[in-house]
Every structure is written in structure tokens, then in C-alpha cells.
Amino acid sequence: MDRKQNWKRKGLTKPNRVRQGPFLAEKEYGYRYSKFSRRGHGNRRPDENVVISTRSSTRDQVTTREWNDLPSELLPSIADRLGIIELLRFRGVCKDWNFASSTASAEIEALPNRDPWFLLYGENNNSQCTLVTESGKQYIITIPEMDGATCLASSQGWLLVYREGLIFFFCPFSRARIDLPVPTKFPPMGISDHVAVFSTPPTSQDCVVCIICRTNKTDDLELYVIHRGATSWTKHKLNSFPNKIECAAYHNGVFYYFDNTDLMVCFSIKDRSISLGKVRYVKSSNERCIPLRFISNVEKEDMKKRLDLELGDVSTCGTTVSCLNADKMVPYENRANAKGGGTRRSKGVWFQPRFHQIDKMLSW
């Protein structure tokens, strides 16, 4: 007896079947039975067929749900997994999504070996900036705090900025700002080479800032140092160092400043002392060394090629990129013309894109 005759023998009408995965499922999850007469299932009328149970597909119900129906407890977890551009879009959807991302910081952007982004600012004497991502995409954004400013340092998404006689930490995406005391008799930005480093993010109680600079008339270097919570800077001096500082970094309680001749200036936080040293290169990671390395010329050219910008006389603030074996130092390039004042020329800064949010009452 074939399958069709078997259905008829049992008094059933063969159900419609649809393919679902590797199995056959009954259409609408229900069976279509025939009413039996009292004289036996062999005597039935076609008009007596009824549907005993039917159920609509749950898949159709899911597709009709709105995005604002997402459980609120899931939103922070989603925000924590977003990159900086996606996070900014996420925060702009509605107030609930903005509030749910109050602790998100785009930490995924800080993974090791990620190339920094670039911010070109100061063009045409206004607050319009050009943002270039790691992939080369460009965005035009308005950041009033960068109009007439000079970046002294960049690390972990924070910029150390000098503007109109003020020094402050600044996050360009969240607009978070922490003001610092201004050093007395601080050399003007237009006639000095200023390079800065900070040990940890400014929200840390252990944060120490060190700015190195020189006046236009001498070869002497001056270091200005301030600890978190202090109200004034301490000044240190190094006589006769004519070379230009190109890279800067911090490691294990010491600030390092490197020139282009493999000389370095070291400042120890613990000893509060300045010393000179010579860079020594190692061939093996087993040798005792500082886990830092200079960016190669090939890497530098690749980064500039990705910008697709005419930098010309643009002065750029360098940074340090986190890497697995040794952090990579991106150099400072000071091309400002001293006679032109320097503060109103186009400038740029390499930085890691992060979204730092701080308490409004937080101060240095």
C-alpha cells in the first residue's frame, strides 16, 4: 500500500508540507483531520473537514518588532562593542540609547597594532577640522576647542592642548575637558618647540605631565612637570642641547625624549632629575631594553599616503601606538614658521580614537 492510500485508510486528509531545515514540518504547525460518522470512518462527507488546531508562525511576529523594543539591559553591552564612529551614531538615535552608552568608550579602537587616526586642524582660522580614520575615510567635523590651539601630546585618546594661554586635556569626540594650571613664564608657542608626555590618563590619580621646550635664543632645554592634584609646575633646566626633539614616550617612571641623532633626555619622576643618554639598539627581545621602537620610514610613508592630504608646512603632534612587543613612537614634525607666529597655521595630531566620559565635577 502506497503512502497516499495509507492516509485515506486512516481517515486523514494528507497535510500540506513545507521544507524546514533538514526535516519536513507540517504547514502552519497543524493537522487537518476529517470528522468521522457514527457508521465508520469509511463514510464521510467532504464538507465535514475541519481544522483542529492551527498556529501562526512566530517568525512573522519577530520581524514586526521595533528597534526601540530592544531590552534596555542589552543596550550597554551593544554600545561597549562599537567602534568610535558607530558609537557616535548609536548615541544619536534617542535619549535612551544615549544614556545606555554613558560608560562606553570605544575601547575596541585601543587594541594593539592599530594605526592611529589623524586630525587636521587650524585651517582657515576656524574650528573646522578634517578627521582621517585608520582606513583612510575622511570626515569634516567642527571642534571649537581646536581653533587657535596647539597639541602638545597625544595618548590613549586624550590630547594635551595649549590654547589662548590655557593648558587642558581634551577628548575631541566626547568634548571632555580637564584644565591644568598654567606654568609661570611659559615660553610662547610661536617661538618654541614644545613636546609633552603624560604618564597615565588624566583621570588617574597617578597622572604626571612633563613638557619639554626651549626658547628661541638659546640651546637650553626647560622641563615643566606637574603631578595630579598639584596647583603649580616644577621647572627643571638642561644646558646646551641644540638638537630638536622628535619623539617622546613614558615607561616605568621615566619620561624619554629622543632627537634624530640617537641621543635622549631622561627625566626620572622618583629622583626628579634630568640625565642624558645614548640610544642602544638590541637585536633580541631577550636582552634588557625599554619596550619602545621608532616608526620605520616605510610605516611613516604608508601612514602619510593613507591621509591623502596636502600637509605642506603642517606641524604634527606625535603619539605612541600600543604594540605587542614594543610600543611604536610616531614622531613630532615641527614645520611652523617662527616669524609667522605659528599658532594660526594648519596643524595635525596623530591620536587613538576613544570616547572618554568624565564627571562634570572632575578637576585636576
Coordinates of C-alpha atoms in Angstrom, one line a residue, residues 58-302:
T58 CA 6.5 33.0 15.4
R59 CA 9.0 34.2 12.8
D60 CA 6.4 36.6 11.4
Q61 CA 5.9 38.1 14.8
V62 CA 9.6 38.7 15.4
T63 CA 10.1 40.7 12.2
T64 CA 7.4 43.3 13.2
R65 CA 9.2 44.3 16.4
E66 CA 10.7 47.8 16.5
W67 CA 14.3 48.7 17.5
N68 CA 13.1 50.7 20.5
D69 CA 11.7 47.4 21.8
L70 CA 15.2 46.1 22.5
P71 CA 15.6 45.2 26.2
S72 CA 17.3 48.1 28.0
E73 CA 19.7 45.7 29.7
L74 CA 21.2 44.8 26.3
L75 CA 22.0 48.3 25.1
P76 CA 25.1 48.9 27.3
S77 CA 26.6 45.6 26.1
I78 CA 26.0 46.6 22.5
A79 CA 27.5 50.0 23.0
D80 CA 30.6 48.6 24.6
R81 CA 31.4 46.6 21.4
L82 CA 31.2 49.5 19.0
G83 CA 33.9 51.5 17.3
I84 CA 34.0 55.2 17.7
I85 CA 32.0 56.2 14.5
E86 CA 29.4 53.6 15.2
L87 CA 29.2 54.7 18.9
L88 CA 28.6 58.3 17.9
R89 CA 25.7 57.2 15.6
F90 CA 24.4 54.9 18.4
R91 CA 24.3 57.8 20.9
G92 CA 22.4 60.0 18.4
V93 CA 19.5 57.6 18.0
C94 CA 17.5 58.7 21.0
K95 CA 17.8 59.6 24.7
D96 CA 17.5 56.1 25.9
W97 CA 20.4 54.9 23.7
N98 CA 22.5 57.9 24.6
F99 CA 22.0 57.1 28.3
A100 CA 22.7 53.4 27.8
S101 CA 26.1 54.3 26.3
S102 CA 27.2 56.5 29.2
T103 CA 30.0 54.2 30.1
A104 CA 31.1 53.2 26.6
S105 CA 34.5 54.4 25.4
A106 CA 35.1 52.6 22.0
E107 CA 37.8 50.6 23.8
I108 CA 37.9 48.3 20.7
E109 CA 39.9 51.1 19.0
A110 CA 42.7 50.7 21.5
L111 CA 43.6 47.1 20.5
P112 CA 47.4 46.6 19.9
N113 CA 48.9 47.3 16.5
R114 CA 46.0 49.6 15.4
D115 CA 47.3 52.6 13.4
P116 CA 46.4 56.0 14.9
W117 CA 43.9 58.4 13.3
F118 CA 44.8 61.9 12.2
L119 CA 43.2 65.2 13.0
L120 CA 44.0 68.2 10.8
Y121 CA 43.0 71.5 12.5
G122 CA 43.7 75.2 12.4
E123 CA 42.9 75.6 8.7
N124 CA 41.4 79.0 7.6
N125 CA 41.5 80.2 11.2
N126 CA 38.3 78.4 12.2
S127 CA 37.1 75.4 14.2
Q128 CA 36.5 73.1 11.2
C129 CA 38.7 70.0 11.3
T130 CA 39.4 67.1 8.9
L131 CA 39.4 63.7 10.5
V132 CA 41.1 60.8 8.8
T133 CA 40.4 57.3 10.1
E134 CA 42.6 54.2 10.1
S135 CA 41.1 53.1 6.8
G136 CA 41.6 56.5 5.1
K137 CA 38.0 57.7 5.3
Q138 CA 37.7 61.4 5.8
Y139 CA 35.1 63.4 7.8
I140 CA 34.7 67.1 8.3
I141 CA 33.9 67.9 11.9
T142 CA 33.6 71.1 13.9
I143 CA 35.6 71.4 17.2
P144 CA 35.6 74.9 18.6
E145 CA 38.3 74.0 21.2
M146 CA 40.8 73.3 18.4
D147 CA 40.5 76.8 16.9
G148 CA 43.9 78.6 17.6
A149 CA 45.1 75.6 19.6
T150 CA 48.4 73.6 19.7
C151 CA 48.5 70.0 20.6
L152 CA 51.5 69.2 22.9
A153 CA 50.8 65.5 23.5
S154 CA 48.6 62.6 22.4
S155 CA 48.0 59.3 24.2
Q156 CA 45.1 56.9 24.7
G157 CA 42.5 59.2 23.1
W158 CA 43.5 62.2 25.2
L159 CA 45.1 65.4 23.8
L160 CA 47.1 67.8 25.8
V161 CA 46.2 71.2 24.3
Y162 CA 47.6 74.7 24.7
R163 CA 45.2 77.5 23.7
E164 CA 45.0 81.2 24.5
G165 CA 47.2 80.9 27.5
L166 CA 45.4 77.8 28.9
I167 CA 46.6 74.2 29.1
F168 CA 44.0 71.4 29.3
F169 CA 43.3 67.7 28.5
F170 CA 40.8 67.3 25.8
C171 CA 38.9 64.4 24.1
P172 CA 37.8 65.5 20.7
F173 CA 34.8 63.1 20.4
S174 CA 33.2 63.5 23.8
R175 CA 34.4 67.1 24.3
A176 CA 35.5 66.1 27.8
R177 CA 38.0 68.7 29.2
I178 CA 40.2 68.9 32.3
D179 CA 42.0 72.2 32.8
L180 CA 45.5 72.3 34.3
P181 CA 47.3 75.2 36.0
V182 CA 49.4 77.3 33.6
P183 CA 53.1 77.4 34.2
T184 CA 54.6 80.9 35.1
K185 CA 56.8 82.4 32.4
F186 CA 55.9 79.6 30.0
P187 CA 57.6 80.2 26.6
P188 CA 55.2 81.2 23.9
M189 CA 54.1 78.5 21.4
G190 CA 55.1 80.5 18.4
I191 CA 58.8 80.7 19.1
S192 CA 59.4 77.4 20.9
D193 CA 59.5 73.6 20.2
H194 CA 57.1 72.1 22.7
V195 CA 56.9 68.3 23.2
A196 CA 54.9 66.8 26.1
V197 CA 54.2 63.4 27.6
F198 CA 51.9 62.2 30.3
S199 CA 52.3 59.0 32.3
T200 CA 48.7 57.8 32.5
P201 CA 45.3 59.2 31.5
P202 CA 44.4 62.4 33.3
T203 CA 41.5 60.7 35.2
S204 CA 44.1 58.6 37.1
Q205 CA 45.4 59.8 40.4
D206 CA 49.0 58.9 39.3
C207 CA 49.0 61.1 36.2
V208 CA 52.1 63.2 35.7
V209 CA 52.7 65.6 32.9
C210 CA 56.1 66.6 31.6
I211 CA 56.6 69.4 28.9
I212 CA 60.0 70.0 27.4
C213 CA 60.6 73.2 25.4
R214 CA 63.3 75.7 24.5
T215 CA 63.4 79.4 24.0
N216 CA 64.2 80.9 20.6
K217 CA 67.5 82.5 21.7
T218 CA 69.3 79.6 23.5
D219 CA 70.1 75.9 23.1
D220 CA 69.0 75.2 26.7
L221 CA 66.0 73.0 27.4
E222 CA 63.4 73.6 30.1
L223 CA 61.2 70.9 31.6
Y224 CA 57.9 71.7 33.3
V225 CA 56.5 68.9 35.5
I226 CA 53.2 68.7 37.4
H227 CA 51.5 65.8 39.3
R228 CA 47.8 65.2 39.5
G229 CA 46.3 67.4 42.3
A230 CA 49.2 69.9 42.3
T231 CA 48.5 73.6 41.7
S232 CA 51.8 74.6 40.3
W233 CA 54.5 73.2 38.0
T234 CA 58.1 72.5 38.9
K235 CA 60.8 73.7 36.5
H236 CA 64.0 71.9 35.6
K237 CA 66.7 73.0 33.2
L238 CA 69.2 71.3 30.9
N239 CA 72.0 73.4 29.4
S240 CA 73.2 73.2 25.8
F241 CA 71.1 70.6 24.0
P242 CA 70.8 72.1 20.4
N243 CA 69.1 69.1 18.8
K244 CA 65.4 69.1 18.0
I245 CA 63.2 66.6 20.0
E246 CA 61.4 64.3 17.6
C247 CA 59.9 61.5 19.7
A248 CA 58.7 61.2 23.3
A249 CA 57.4 58.4 25.5
Y250 CA 56.9 57.3 29.1
H251 CA 57.9 54.0 30.7
N252 CA 58.3 52.8 34.2
G253 CA 58.6 56.1 36.0
V254 CA 60.8 57.8 33.4
F255 CA 60.0 60.3 30.6
Y256 CA 62.1 59.9 27.5
Y257 CA 62.7 62.5 24.8
F258 CA 64.6 61.5 21.6
D259 CA 66.3 63.5 18.9
N260 CA 67.3 62.5 15.4
T261 CA 70.9 61.6 16.4
D262 CA 70.1 58.8 18.8
L263 CA 70.5 61.0 21.9
M264 CA 67.8 61.0 24.6
V265 CA 66.9 63.2 27.5
C266 CA 65.5 61.3 30.5
F267 CA 63.6 62.6 33.4
S268 CA 63.0 60.4 36.5
I269 CA 59.8 61.1 38.4
K270 CA 61.2 59.5 41.6
D271 CA 64.6 61.2 41.6
R272 CA 63.3 64.5 40.0
S273 CA 66.5 64.6 37.9
I274 CA 67.5 65.0 34.3
S275 CA 70.1 62.9 32.5
L276 CA 71.4 62.4 29.0
G277 CA 71.7 59.0 27.3
K278 CA 72.5 57.3 24.1
V279 CA 70.1 55.0 22.3
R280 CA 71.3 51.5 22.0
Y281 CA 69.5 49.1 19.7
V282 CA 69.0 45.4 20.6
K283 CA 68.7 42.5 18.2
S284 CA 66.8 40.2 20.6
S285 CA 63.8 40.7 22.8
N286 CA 65.6 38.6 25.5
E287 CA 68.1 41.5 26.0
R288 CA 67.2 44.1 28.7
C289 CA 65.7 47.1 27.0
I290 CA 63.0 49.7 27.1
P291 CA 59.9 48.3 25.2
L292 CA 59.9 51.2 22.6
R293 CA 60.8 51.5 19.0
F294 CA 60.9 54.2 16.4
I295 CA 58.5 54.1 13.5
S296 CA 60.2 53.0 10.3
N297 CA 60.4 55.2 7.2
V298 CA 58.1 52.7 5.3
E299 CA 55.5 52.8 8.0
K300 CA 55.7 56.6 8.1
E301 CA 55.2 56.9 4.3
D302 CA 52.3 54.4 4.4

